[in-house]
JSON list of C-alpha atoms and ligand atoms in Angstrom, two decimals:
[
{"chain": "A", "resi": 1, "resn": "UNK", "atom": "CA", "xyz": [158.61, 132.74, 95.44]},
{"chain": "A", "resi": 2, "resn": "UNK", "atom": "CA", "xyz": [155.65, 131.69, 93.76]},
{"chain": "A", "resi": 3, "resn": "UNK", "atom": "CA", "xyz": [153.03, 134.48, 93.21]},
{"chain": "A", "resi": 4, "resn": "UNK", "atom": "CA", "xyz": [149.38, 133.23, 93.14]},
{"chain": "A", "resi": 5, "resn": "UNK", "atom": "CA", "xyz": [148.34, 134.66, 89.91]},
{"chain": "A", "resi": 6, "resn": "UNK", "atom": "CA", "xyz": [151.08, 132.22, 88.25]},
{"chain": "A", "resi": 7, "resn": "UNK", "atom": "CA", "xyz": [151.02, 134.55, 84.20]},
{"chain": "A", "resi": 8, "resn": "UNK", "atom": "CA", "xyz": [147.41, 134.14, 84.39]},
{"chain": "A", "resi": 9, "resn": "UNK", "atom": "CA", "xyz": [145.83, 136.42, 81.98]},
{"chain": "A", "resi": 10, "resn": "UNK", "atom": "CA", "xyz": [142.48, 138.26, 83.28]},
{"chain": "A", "resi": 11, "resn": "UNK", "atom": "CA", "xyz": [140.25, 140.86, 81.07]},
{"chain": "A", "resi": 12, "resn": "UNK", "atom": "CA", "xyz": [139.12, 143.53, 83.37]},
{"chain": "A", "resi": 13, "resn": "UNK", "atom": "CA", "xyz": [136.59, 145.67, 82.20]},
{"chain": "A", "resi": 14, "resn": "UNK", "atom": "CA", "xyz": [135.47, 148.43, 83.79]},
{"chain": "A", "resi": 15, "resn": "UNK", "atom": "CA", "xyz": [135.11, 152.19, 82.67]},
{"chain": "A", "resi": 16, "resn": "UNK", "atom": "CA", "xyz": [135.82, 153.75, 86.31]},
{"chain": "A", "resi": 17, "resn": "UNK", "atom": "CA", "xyz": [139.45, 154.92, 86.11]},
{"chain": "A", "resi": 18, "resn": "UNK", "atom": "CA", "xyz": [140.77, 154.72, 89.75]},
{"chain": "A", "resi": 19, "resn": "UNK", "atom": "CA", "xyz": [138.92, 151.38, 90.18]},
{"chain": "A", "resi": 20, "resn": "UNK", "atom": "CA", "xyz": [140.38, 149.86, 87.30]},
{"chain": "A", "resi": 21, "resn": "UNK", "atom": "CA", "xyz": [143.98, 151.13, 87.99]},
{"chain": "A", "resi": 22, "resn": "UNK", "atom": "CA", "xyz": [143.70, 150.20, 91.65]},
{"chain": "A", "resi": 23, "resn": "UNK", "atom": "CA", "xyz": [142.16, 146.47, 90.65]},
{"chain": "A", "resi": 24, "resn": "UNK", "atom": "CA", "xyz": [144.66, 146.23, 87.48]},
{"chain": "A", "resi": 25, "resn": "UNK", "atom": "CA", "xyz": [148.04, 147.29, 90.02]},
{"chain": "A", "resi": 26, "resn": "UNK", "atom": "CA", "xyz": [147.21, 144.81, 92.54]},
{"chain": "A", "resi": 27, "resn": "UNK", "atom": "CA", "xyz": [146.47, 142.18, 89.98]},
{"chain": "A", "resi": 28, "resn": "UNK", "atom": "CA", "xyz": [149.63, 142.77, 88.33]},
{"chain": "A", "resi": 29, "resn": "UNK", "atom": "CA", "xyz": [151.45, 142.62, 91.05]},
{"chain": "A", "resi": 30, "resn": "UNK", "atom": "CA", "xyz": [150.14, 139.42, 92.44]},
{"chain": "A", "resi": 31, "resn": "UNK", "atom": "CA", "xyz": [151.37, 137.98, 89.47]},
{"chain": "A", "resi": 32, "resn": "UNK", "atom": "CA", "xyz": [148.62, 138.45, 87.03]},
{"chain": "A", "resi": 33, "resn": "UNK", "atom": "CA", "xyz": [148.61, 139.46, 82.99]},
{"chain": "A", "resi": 34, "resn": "UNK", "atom": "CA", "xyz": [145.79, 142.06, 82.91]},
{"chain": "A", "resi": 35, "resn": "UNK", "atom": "CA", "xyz": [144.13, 143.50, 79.89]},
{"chain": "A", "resi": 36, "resn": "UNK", "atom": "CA", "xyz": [141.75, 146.39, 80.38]},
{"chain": "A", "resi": 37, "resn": "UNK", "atom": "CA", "xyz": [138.93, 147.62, 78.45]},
{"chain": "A", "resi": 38, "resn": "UNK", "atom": "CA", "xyz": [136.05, 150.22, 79.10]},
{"chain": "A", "resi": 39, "resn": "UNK", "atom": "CA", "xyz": [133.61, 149.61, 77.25]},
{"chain": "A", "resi": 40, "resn": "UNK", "atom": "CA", "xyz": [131.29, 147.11, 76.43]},
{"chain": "A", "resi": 41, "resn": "UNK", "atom": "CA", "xyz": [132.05, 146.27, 72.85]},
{"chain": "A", "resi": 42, "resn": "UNK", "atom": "CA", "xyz": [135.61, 146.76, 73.26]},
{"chain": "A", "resi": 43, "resn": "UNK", "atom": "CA", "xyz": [135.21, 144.02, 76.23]},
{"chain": "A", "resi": 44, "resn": "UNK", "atom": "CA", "xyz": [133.30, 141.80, 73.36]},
{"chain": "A", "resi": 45, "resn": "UNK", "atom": "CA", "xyz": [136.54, 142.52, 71.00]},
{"chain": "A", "resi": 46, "resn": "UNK", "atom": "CA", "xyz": [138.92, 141.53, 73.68]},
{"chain": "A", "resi": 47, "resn": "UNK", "atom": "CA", "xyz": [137.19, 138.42, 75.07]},
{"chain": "A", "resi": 48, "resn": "UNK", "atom": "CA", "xyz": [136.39, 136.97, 71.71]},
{"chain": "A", "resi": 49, "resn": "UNK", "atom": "CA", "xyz": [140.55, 137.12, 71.17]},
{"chain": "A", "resi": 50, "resn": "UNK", "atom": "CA", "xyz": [140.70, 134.12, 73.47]},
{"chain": "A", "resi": 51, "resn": "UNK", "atom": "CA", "xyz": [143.93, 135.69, 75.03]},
{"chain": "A", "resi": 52, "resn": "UNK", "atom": "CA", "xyz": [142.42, 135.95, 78.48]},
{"chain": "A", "resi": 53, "resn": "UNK", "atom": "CA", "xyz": [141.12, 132.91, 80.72]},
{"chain": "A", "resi": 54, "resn": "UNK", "atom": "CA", "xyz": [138.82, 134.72, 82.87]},
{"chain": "A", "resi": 55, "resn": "UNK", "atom": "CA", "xyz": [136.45, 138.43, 82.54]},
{"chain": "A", "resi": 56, "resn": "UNK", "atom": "CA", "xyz": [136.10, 140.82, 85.72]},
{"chain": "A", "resi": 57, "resn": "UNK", "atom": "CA", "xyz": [133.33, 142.49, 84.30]},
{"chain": "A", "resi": 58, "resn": "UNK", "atom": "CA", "xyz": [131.81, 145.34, 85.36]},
{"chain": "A", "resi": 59, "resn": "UNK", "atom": "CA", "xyz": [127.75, 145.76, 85.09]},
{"chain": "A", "resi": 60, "resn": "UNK", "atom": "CA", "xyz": [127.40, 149.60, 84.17]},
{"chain": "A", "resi": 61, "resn": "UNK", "atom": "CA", "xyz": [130.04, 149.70, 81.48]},
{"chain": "A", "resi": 62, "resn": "UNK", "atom": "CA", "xyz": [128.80, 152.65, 78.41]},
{"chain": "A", "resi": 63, "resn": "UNK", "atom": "CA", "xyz": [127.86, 151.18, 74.87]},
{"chain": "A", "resi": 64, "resn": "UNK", "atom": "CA", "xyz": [126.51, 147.83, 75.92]},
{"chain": "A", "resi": 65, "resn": "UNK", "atom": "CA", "xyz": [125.96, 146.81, 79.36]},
{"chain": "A", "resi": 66, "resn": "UNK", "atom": "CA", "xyz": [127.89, 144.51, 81.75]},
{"chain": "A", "resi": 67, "resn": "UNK", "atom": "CA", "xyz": [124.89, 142.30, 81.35]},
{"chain": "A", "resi": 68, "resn": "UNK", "atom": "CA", "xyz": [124.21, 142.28, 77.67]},
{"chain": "A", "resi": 69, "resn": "UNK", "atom": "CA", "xyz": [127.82, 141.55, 77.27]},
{"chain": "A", "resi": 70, "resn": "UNK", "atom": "CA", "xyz": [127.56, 138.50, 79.68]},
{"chain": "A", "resi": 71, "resn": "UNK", "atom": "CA", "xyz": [124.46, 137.53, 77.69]},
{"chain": "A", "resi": 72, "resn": "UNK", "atom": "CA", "xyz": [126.43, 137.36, 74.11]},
{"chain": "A", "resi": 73, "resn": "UNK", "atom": "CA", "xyz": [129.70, 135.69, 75.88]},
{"chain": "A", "resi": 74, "resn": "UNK", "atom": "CA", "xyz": [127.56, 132.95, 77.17]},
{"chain": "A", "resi": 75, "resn": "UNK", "atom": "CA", "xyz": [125.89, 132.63, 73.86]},
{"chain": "A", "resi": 76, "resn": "UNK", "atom": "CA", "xyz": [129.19, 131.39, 72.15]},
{"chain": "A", "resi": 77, "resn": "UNK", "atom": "CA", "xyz": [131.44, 130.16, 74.92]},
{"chain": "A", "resi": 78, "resn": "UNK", "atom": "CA", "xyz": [132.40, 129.13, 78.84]},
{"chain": "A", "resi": 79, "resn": "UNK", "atom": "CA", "xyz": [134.36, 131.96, 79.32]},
{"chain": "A", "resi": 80, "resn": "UNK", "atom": "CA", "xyz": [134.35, 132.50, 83.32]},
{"chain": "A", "resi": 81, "resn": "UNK", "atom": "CA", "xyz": [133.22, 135.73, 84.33]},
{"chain": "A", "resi": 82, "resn": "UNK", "atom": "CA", "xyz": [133.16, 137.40, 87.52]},
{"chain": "A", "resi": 83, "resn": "UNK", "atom": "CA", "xyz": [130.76, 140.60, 87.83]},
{"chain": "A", "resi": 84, "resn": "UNK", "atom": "CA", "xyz": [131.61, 143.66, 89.75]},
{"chain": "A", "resi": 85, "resn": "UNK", "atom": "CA", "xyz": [128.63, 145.33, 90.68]},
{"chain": "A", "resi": 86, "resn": "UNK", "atom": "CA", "xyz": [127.45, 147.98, 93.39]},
{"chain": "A", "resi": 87, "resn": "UNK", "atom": "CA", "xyz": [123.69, 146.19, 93.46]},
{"chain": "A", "resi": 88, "resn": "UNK", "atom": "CA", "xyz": [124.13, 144.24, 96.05]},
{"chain": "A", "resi": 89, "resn": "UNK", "atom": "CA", "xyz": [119.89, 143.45, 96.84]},
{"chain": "A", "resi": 90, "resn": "UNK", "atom": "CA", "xyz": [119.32, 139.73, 97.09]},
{"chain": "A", "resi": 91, "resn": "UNK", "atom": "CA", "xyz": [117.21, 139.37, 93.43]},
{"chain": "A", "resi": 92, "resn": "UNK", "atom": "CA", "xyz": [119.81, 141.04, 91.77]},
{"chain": "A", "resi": 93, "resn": "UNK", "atom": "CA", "xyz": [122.34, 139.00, 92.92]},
{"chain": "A", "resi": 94, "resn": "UNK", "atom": "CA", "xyz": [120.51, 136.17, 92.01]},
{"chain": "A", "resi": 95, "resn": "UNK", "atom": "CA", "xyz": [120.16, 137.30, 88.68]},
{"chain": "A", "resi": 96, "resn": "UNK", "atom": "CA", "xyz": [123.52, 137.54, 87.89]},
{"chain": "A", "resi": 97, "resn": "UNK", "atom": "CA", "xyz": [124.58, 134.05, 88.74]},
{"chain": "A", "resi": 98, "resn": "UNK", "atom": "CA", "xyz": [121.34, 133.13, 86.59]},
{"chain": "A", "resi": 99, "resn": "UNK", "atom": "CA", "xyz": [122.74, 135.08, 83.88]},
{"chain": "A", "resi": 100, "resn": "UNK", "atom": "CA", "xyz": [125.99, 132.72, 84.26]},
{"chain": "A", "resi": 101, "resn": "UNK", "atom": "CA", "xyz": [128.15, 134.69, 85.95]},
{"chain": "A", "resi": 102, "resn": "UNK", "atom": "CA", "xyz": [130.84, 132.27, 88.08]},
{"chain": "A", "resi": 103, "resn": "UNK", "atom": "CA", "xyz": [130.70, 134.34, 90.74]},
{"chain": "A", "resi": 104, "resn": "UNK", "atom": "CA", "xyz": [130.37, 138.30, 91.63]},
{"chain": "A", "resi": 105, "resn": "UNK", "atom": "CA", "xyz": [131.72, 140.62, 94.10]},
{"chain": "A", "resi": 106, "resn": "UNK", "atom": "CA", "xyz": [129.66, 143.83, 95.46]},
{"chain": "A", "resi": 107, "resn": "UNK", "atom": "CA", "xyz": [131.41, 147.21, 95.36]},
{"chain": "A", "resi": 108, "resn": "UNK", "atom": "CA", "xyz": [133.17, 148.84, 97.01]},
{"chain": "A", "resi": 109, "resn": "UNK", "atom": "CA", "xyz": [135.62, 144.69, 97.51]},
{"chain": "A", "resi": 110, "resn": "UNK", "atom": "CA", "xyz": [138.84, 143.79, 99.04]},
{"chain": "A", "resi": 111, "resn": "UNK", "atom": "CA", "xyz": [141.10, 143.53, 96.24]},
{"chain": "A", "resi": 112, "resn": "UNK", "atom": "CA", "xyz": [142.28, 140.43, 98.15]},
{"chain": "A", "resi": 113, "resn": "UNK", "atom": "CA", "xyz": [139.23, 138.72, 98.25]},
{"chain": "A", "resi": 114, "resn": "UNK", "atom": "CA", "xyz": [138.57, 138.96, 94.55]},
{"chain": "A", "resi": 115, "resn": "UNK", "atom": "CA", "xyz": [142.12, 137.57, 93.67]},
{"chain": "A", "resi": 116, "resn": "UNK", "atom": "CA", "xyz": [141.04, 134.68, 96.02]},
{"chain": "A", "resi": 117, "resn": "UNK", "atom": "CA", "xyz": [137.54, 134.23, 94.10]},
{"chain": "A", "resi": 118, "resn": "UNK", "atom": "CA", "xyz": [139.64, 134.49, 90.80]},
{"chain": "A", "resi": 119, "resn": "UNK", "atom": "CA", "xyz": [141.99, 131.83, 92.07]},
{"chain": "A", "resi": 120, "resn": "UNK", "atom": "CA", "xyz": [138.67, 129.40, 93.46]},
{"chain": "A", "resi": 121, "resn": "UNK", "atom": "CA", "xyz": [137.21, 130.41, 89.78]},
{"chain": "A", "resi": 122, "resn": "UNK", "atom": "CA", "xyz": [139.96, 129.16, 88.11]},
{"chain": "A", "resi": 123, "resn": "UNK", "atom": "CA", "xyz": [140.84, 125.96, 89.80]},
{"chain": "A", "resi": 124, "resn": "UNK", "atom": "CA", "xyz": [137.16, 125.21, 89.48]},
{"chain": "A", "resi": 125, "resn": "UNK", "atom": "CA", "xyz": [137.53, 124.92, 85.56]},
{"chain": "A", "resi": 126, "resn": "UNK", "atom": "CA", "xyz": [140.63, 122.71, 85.86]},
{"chain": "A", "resi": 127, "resn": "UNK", "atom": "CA", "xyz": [138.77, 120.56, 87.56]},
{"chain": "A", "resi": 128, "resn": "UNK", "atom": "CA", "xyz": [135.91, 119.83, 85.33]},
{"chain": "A", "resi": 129, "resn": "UNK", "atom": "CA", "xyz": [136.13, 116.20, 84.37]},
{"chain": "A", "resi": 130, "resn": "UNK", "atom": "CA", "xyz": [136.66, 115.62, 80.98]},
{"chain": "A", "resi": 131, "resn": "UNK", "atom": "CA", "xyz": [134.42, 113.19, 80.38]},
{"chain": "A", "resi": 132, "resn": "UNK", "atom": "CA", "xyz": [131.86, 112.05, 82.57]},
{"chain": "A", "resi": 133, "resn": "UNK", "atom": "CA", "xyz": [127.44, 110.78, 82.34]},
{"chain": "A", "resi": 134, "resn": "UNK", "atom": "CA", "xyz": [125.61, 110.03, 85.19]},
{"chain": "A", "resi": 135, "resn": "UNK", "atom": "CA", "xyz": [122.68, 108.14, 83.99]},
{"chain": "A", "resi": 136, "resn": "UNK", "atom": "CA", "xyz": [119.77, 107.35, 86.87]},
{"chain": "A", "resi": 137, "resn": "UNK", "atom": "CA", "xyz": [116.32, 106.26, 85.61]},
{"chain": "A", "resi": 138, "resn": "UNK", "atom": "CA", "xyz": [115.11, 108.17, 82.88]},
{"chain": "A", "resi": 139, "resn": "UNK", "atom": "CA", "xyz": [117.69, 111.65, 84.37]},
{"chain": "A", "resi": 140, "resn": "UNK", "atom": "CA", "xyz": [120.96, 112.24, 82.51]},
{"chain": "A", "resi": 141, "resn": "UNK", "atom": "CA", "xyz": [123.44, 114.46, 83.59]},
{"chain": "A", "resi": 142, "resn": "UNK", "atom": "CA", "xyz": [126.24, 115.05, 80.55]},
{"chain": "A", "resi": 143, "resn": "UNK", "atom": "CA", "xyz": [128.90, 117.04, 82.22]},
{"chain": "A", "resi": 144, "resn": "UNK", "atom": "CA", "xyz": [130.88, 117.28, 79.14]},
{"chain": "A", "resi": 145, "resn": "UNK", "atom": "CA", "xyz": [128.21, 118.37, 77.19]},
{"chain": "A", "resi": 146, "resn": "UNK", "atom": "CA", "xyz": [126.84, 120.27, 79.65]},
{"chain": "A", "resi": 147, "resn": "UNK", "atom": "CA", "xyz": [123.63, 118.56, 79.17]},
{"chain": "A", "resi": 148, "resn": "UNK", "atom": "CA", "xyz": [120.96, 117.16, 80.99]},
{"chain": "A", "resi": 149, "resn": "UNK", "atom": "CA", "xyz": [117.94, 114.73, 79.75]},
{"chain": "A", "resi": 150, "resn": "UNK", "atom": "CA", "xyz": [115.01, 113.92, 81.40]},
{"chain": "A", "resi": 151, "resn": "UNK", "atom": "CA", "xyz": [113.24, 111.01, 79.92]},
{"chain": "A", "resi": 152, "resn": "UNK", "atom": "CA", "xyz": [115.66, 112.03, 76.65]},
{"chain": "A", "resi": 153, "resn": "UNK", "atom": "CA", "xyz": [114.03, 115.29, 76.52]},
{"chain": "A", "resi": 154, "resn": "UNK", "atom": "CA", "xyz": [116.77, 118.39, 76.80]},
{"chain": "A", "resi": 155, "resn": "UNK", "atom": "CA", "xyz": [116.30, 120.45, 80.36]},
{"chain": "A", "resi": 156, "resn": "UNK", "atom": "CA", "xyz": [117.43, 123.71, 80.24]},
{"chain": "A", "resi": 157, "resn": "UNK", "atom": "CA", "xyz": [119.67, 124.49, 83.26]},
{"chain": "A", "resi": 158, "resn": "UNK", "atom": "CA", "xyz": [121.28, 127.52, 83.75]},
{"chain": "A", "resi": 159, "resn": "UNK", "atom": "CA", "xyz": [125.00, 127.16, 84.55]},
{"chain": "A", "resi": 160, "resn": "UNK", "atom": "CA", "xyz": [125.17, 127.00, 88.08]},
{"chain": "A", "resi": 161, "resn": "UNK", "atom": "CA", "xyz": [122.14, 124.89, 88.35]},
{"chain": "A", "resi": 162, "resn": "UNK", "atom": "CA", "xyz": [124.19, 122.34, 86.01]},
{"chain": "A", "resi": 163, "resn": "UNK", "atom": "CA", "xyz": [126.78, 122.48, 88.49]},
{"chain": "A", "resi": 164, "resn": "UNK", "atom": "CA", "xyz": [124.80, 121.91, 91.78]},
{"chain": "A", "resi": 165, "resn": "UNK", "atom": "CA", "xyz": [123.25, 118.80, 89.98]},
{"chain": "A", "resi": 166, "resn": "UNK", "atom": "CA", "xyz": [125.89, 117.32, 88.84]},
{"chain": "A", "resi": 167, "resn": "UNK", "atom": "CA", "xyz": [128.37, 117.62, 92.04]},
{"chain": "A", "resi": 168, "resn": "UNK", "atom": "CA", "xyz": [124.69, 116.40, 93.74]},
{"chain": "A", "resi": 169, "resn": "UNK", "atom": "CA", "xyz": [124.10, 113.46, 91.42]},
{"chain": "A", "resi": 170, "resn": "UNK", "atom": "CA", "xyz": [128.17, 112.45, 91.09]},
{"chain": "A", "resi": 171, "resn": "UNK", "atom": "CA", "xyz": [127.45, 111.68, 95.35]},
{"chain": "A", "resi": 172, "resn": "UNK", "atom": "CA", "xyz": [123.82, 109.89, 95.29]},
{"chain": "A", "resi": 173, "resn": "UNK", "atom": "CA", "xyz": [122.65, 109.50, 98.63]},
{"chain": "A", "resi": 174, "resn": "UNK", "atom": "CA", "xyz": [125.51, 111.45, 100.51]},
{"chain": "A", "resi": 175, "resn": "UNK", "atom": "CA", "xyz": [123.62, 114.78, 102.31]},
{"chain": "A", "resi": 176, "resn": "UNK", "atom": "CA", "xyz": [125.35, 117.71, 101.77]},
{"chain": "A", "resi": 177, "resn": "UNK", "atom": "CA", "xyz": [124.98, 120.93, 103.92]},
{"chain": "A", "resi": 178, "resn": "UNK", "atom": "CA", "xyz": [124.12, 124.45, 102.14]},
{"chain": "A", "resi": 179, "resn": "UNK", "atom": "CA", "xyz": [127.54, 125.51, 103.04]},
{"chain": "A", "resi": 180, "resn": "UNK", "atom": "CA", "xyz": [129.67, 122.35, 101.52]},
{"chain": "A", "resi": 181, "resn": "UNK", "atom": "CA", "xyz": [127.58, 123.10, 98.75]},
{"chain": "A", "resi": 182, "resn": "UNK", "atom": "CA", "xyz": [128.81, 126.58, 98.59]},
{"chain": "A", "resi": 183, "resn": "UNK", "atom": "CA", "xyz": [132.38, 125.66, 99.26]},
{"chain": "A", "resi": 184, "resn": "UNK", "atom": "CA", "xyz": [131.97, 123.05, 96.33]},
{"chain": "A", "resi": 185, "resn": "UNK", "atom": "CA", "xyz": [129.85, 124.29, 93.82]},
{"chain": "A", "resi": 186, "resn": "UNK", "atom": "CA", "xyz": [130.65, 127.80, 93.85]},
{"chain": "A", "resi": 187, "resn": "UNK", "atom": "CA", "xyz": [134.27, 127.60, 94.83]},
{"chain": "A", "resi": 188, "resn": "UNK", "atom": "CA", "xyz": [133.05, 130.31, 98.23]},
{"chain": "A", "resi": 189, "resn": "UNK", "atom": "CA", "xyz": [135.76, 129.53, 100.47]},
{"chain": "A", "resi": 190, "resn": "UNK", "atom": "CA", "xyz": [134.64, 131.63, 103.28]},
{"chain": "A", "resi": 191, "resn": "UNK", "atom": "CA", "xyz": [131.07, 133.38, 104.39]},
{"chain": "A", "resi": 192, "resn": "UNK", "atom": "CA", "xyz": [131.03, 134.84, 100.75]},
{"chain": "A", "resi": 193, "resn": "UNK", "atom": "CA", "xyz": [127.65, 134.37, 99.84]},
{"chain": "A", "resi": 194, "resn": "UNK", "atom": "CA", "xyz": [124.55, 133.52, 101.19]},
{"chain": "A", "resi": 195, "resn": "UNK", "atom": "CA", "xyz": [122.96, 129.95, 101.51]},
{"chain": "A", "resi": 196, "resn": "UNK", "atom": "CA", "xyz": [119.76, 131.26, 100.56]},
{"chain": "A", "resi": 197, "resn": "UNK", "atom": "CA", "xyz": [121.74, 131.11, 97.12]},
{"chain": "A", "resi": 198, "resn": "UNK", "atom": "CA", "xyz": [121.68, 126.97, 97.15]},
{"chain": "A", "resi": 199, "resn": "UNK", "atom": "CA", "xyz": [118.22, 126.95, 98.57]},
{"chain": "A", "resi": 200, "resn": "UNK", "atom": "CA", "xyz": [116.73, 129.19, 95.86]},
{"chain": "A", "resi": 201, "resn": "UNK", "atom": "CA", "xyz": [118.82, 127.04, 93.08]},
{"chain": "A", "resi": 202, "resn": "UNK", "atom": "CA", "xyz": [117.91, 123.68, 94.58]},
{"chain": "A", "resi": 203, "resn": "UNK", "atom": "CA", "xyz": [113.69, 125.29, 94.32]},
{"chain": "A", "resi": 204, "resn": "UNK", "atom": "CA", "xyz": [114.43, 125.53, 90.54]},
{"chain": "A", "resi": 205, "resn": "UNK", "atom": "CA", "xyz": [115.94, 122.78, 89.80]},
{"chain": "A", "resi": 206, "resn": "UNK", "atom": "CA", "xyz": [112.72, 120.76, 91.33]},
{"chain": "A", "resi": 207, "resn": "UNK", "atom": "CA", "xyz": [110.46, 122.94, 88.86]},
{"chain": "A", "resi": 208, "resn": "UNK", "atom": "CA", "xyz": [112.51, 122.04, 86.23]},
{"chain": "A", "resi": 209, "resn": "UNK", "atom": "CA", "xyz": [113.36, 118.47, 86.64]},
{"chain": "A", "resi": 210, "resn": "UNK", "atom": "CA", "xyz": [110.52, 117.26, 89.12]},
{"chain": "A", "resi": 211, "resn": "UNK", "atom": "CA", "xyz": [107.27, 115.66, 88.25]},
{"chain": "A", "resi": 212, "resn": "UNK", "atom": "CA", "xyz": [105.93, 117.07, 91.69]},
{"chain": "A", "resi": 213, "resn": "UNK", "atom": "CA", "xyz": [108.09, 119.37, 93.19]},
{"chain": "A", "resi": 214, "resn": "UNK", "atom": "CA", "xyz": [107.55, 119.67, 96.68]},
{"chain": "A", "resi": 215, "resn": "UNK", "atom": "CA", "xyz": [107.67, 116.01, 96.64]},
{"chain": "A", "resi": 216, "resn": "UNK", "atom": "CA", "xyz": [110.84, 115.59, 94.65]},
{"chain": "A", "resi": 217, "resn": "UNK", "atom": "CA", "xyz": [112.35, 112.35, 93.26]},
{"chain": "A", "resi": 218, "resn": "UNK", "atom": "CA", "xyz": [115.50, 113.61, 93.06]},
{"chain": "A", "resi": 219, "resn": "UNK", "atom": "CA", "xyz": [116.92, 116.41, 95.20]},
{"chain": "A", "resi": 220, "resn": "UNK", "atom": "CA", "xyz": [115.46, 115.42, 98.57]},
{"chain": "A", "resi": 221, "resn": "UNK", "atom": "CA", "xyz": [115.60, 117.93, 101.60]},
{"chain": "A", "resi": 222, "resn": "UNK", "atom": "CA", "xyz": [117.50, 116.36, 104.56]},
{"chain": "A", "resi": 223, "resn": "UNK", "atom": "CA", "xyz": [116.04, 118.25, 107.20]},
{"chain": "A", "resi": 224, "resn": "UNK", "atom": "CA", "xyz": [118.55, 120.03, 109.86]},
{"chain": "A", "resi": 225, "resn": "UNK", "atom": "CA", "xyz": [121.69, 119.00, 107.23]},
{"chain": "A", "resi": 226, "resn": "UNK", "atom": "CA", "xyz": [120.76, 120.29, 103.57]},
{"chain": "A", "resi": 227, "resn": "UNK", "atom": "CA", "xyz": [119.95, 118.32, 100.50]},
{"chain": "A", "resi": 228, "resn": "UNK", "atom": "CA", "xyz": [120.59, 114.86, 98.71]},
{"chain": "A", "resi": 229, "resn": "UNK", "atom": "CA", "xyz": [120.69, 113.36, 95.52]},
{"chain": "A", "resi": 230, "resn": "UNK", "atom": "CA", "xyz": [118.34, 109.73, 95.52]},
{"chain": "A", "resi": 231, "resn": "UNK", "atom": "CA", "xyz": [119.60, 107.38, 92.77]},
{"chain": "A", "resi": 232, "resn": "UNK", "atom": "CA", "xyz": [117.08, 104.89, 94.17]},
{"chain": "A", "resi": 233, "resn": "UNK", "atom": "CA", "xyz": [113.34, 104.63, 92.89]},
{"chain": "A", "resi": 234, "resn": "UNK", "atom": "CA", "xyz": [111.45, 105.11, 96.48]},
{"chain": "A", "resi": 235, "resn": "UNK", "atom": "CA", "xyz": [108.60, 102.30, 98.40]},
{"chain": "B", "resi": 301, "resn": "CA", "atom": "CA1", "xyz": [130.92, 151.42, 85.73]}
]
């Protein structure tokens, strides 16, 4: 029988001992490799190894934070992380998927649903296209750089605004709802997370890209059904 983790190798890191045994033994047995760590820079050691394909990370590790930790990984790599973390208040949450986290689960989580974020994490980077450039007057999405150009001037996205742009721009003029978007774009499967999440990265992606923001050129509200990409100059 085919167990879901299929030899994958995770990095857990987390410096509570019956949390980490509890995640680690059902991890294990679903199939998963798991390294462990409790610290945060032993967790910098590890990951920089490149023996692991994803990071369960917790944010109040001792000798460097879950945070500053995610901070240095995403300065030299696309290492996916998922943050376990008991602040659970809207901002924060926020924050961390700002900070480029893939996804996050609040404590205390169903051991379950994490190995089904890790599995939606996972097949999400298998799926990035290898090479693909949307190019619509003057806006250039560069998903295998992982760059986008406005006018040929660099726009700095974090990752998870890249990714709602460029699932938005790969489907100009289709309307997506907040919650295909969530299914898509952050792999949520179920009620996981909130659509407040799309609306708040759709507001800052018009401050970023849009001449005039509440009157955007490119990520249009479709009132009642969600939002849509316009490839075509309007009047
Ligand atoms: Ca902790």
């Amino acid at each position: 029988m085919n167990t879901p983790g299929e030899g994958h190798s995770v990095l857990l890191a987390e410096d509570d001992d019956s949390s980490r045994l509890a995640t680690k033994l059902f991890l294990q047995r679903a199939g998963y490799k798991v390294g462990e760590t409790q610290d945060g820079p032993a967790t910098l050691r590890e990951a920089a190894l490149g023996h692991y394909e994803l990071l369960l990370l917790d944010l109040g590790l001792p000798g460097l934070d879950g945070e500053e930790v995610l901070a240095r990984l995403r300065d030299n790599g696309a290492m996916p992380v998922i943050v376990l973390t008991g602040r659970a208040e809207e901002p924060e949450r926020v924050h961390i998927l700002d900070m480029g986290a893939d996804d996050y689960m609040v404590k205390p989580f169903s051991l379950p649903e994490l190995e089904a974020r890790i599995r939606a994490v996972l097949r999400r980077g298998r799926q990035v296209p290898q090479s693909a450039r949307i190019e619509v007057a003057g806006l250039t999405v560069d998903r295998r750089a992982h760059r986008v150009y406005l006018n040929s001037d660099a726009v700095e996205l974090t990752p998870k605004e890249f990714d709602l742009l460029a699932f938005l721009a790969s489907s100009p003029g289709h309307a997506f709802s907040r919650e295909e978007l969530l299914e898509h774009v952050w792999g949520s499967t179920q009620e996981w997370q909130d659509p407040a999440t799309v609306t708040e990265h759709v507001r800052r992606l018009r401050l970023k890209l849009e001449v005039d923001p509440a009157n955007p050129r490119w990520l249009h509200t479709v009132r009642g059904v969600g939002y849509r990409f316009e490839d075509e100059q309007a009047g």
